[in-house]
Amino acid sequence: MNSLLSWSHHPDVVHLGWTLVHFVWQGILLAAVWGAVRVGLRGRSPQARYRAGGLVLALMALAPLMTWLVLRASVLPPLSASATGAAWSTLATTSSTPASAPSAVPTENWTPHWADQ
């Protein structure tokens, strides 16, 4: 189980996951554009509608590839569990709350209960 968790934090796997998440909204946007184009091409020839549909399908095929390339070129590394814990710790120690106030920010490295199996 630990090897599966370590594999899931690999940057390529994280980028693939975000690529798929982004493709959901990109696909919805392209489908909405296609709907508007179809209405606009209602009186045109079937060939024009076919070409427009082919263009939208090509854009749907290119959208995940372009998203993958943009995510791979990003300068920010994906957050790991230890980096997230360190960020929370830094946030907790640099907050402007009085020392007597309880902190709502967890200071220990939190991992899901199933990660220890």
Coordinates of C-alpha atoms in Angstrom, one line a residue:
M1 CA 0.0 0.0 0.0
N2 CA 2.9 2.4 0.8
S3 CA 4.4 1.9 -2.6
L4 CA 1.0 2.8 -4.2
L5 CA 0.9 6.0 -2.1
S6 CA 4.4 6.9 -3.0
W7 CA 3.7 6.3 -6.7
S8 CA 0.6 8.5 -6.5
H9 CA 2.7 11.5 -5.4
H10 CA 5.0 11.2 -8.4
P11 CA 4.8 14.5 -10.3
D12 CA 3.7 12.8 -13.6
V13 CA 0.8 11.2 -11.8
V14 CA -0.2 14.4 -10.1
H15 CA 0.0 16.2 -13.5
L16 CA -2.1 13.5 -15.1
G17 CA -4.7 13.9 -12.4
W18 CA -4.9 17.7 -12.8
T19 CA -4.9 17.3 -16.6
L20 CA -8.0 15.1 -16.3
V21 CA -9.7 17.5 -13.9
H22 CA -9.0 20.4 -16.2
F23 CA -10.3 18.5 -19.2
V24 CA -13.7 18.2 -17.5
W25 CA -14.3 22.0 -17.7
Q26 CA -12.5 22.3 -21.0
G27 CA -14.7 19.7 -22.5
I28 CA -17.8 21.3 -21.1
L29 CA -16.7 24.7 -22.5
L30 CA -15.9 23.2 -26.0
A31 CA -19.3 21.4 -26.0
A32 CA -21.0 24.8 -25.2
V33 CA -19.1 26.4 -28.0
W34 CA -20.1 23.6 -30.4
G35 CA -23.7 24.1 -29.4
A36 CA -23.5 27.8 -30.2
V37 CA -21.7 27.1 -33.5
R38 CA -24.4 24.6 -34.5
V39 CA -27.1 27.1 -33.9
G40 CA -25.1 29.6 -35.9
L41 CA -24.6 27.2 -38.8
R42 CA -28.2 26.0 -38.9
G43 CA -28.8 27.4 -42.4
R44 CA -25.4 26.4 -43.8
S45 CA -24.4 23.3 -45.7
P46 CA -23.8 20.0 -44.0
Q47 CA -20.2 20.1 -45.0
A48 CA -19.7 23.4 -43.0
R49 CA -21.3 21.8 -39.9
Y50 CA -19.2 18.7 -40.4
R51 CA -16.0 20.7 -40.6
A52 CA -16.9 22.8 -37.5
G53 CA -17.7 19.6 -35.6
G54 CA -14.4 18.1 -36.7
L55 CA -12.6 21.2 -35.5
V56 CA -14.2 21.0 -32.1
L57 CA -13.3 17.3 -31.8
A58 CA -9.7 18.2 -32.7
L59 CA -9.6 20.9 -30.1
M60 CA -11.0 18.3 -27.5
A61 CA -8.1 16.0 -28.5
L62 CA -5.6 18.8 -28.1
A63 CA -6.9 20.3 -24.9
P64 CA -5.5 17.6 -22.5
L65 CA -2.2 17.5 -24.4
M66 CA -1.8 21.3 -24.1
T67 CA -2.9 21.2 -20.4
W68 CA -0.3 18.5 -19.7
L69 CA 2.4 20.5 -21.4
V70 CA 1.5 23.7 -19.4
L71 CA 1.4 21.8 -16.1
R72 CA 4.8 20.1 -16.9
A73 CA 6.3 23.6 -17.6
S74 CA 5.0 25.1 -14.4
V75 CA 7.7 26.1 -12.0
L76 CA 5.7 25.2 -8.9
P77 CA 6.3 21.6 -7.7
P78 CA 3.3 19.6 -6.6
L79 CA 2.7 19.6 -2.8
S80 CA 3.5 16.5 -1.0
A81 CA 2.1 15.5 2.4
S82 CA 5.2 16.6 4.2
A83 CA 5.3 20.0 2.4
T84 CA 1.7 20.6 3.3
G85 CA 2.4 19.8 6.9
A86 CA 5.4 22.1 6.9
A87 CA 3.3 24.9 5.3
W88 CA 0.7 24.5 8.1
S89 CA 3.4 24.6 10.7
T90 CA 4.9 27.7 9.2
L91 CA 1.5 29.3 9.1
A92 CA 0.8 28.4 12.7
T93 CA 4.1 29.8 14.0
T94 CA 3.9 33.1 12.0
S95 CA 0.3 33.9 12.7
S96 CA -0.6 37.2 14.4
T97 CA -2.8 35.6 17.0
P98 CA -1.9 36.1 20.7
A99 CA 0.1 33.3 22.3
S100 CA -2.8 32.5 24.6
A101 CA -5.3 31.9 21.7
P102 CA -5.7 28.3 20.6
S103 CA -4.5 27.7 17.0
A104 CA -6.9 26.3 14.6
V105 CA -4.1 25.2 12.2
P106 CA -2.8 21.7 12.7
T107 CA 1.0 21.7 13.5
E108 CA 1.7 18.0 13.1
N109 CA 2.0 16.2 9.8
W110 CA -1.4 14.8 9.1
T111 CA -1.8 11.7 7.1
P112 CA -5.0 9.8 6.3
H113 CA -5.7 6.8 8.5
W114 CA -5.5 4.5 5.5
A115 CA -2.0 5.6 4.7
D116 CA -0.5 3.8 7.6
Q117 CA -1.6 0.3 6.5

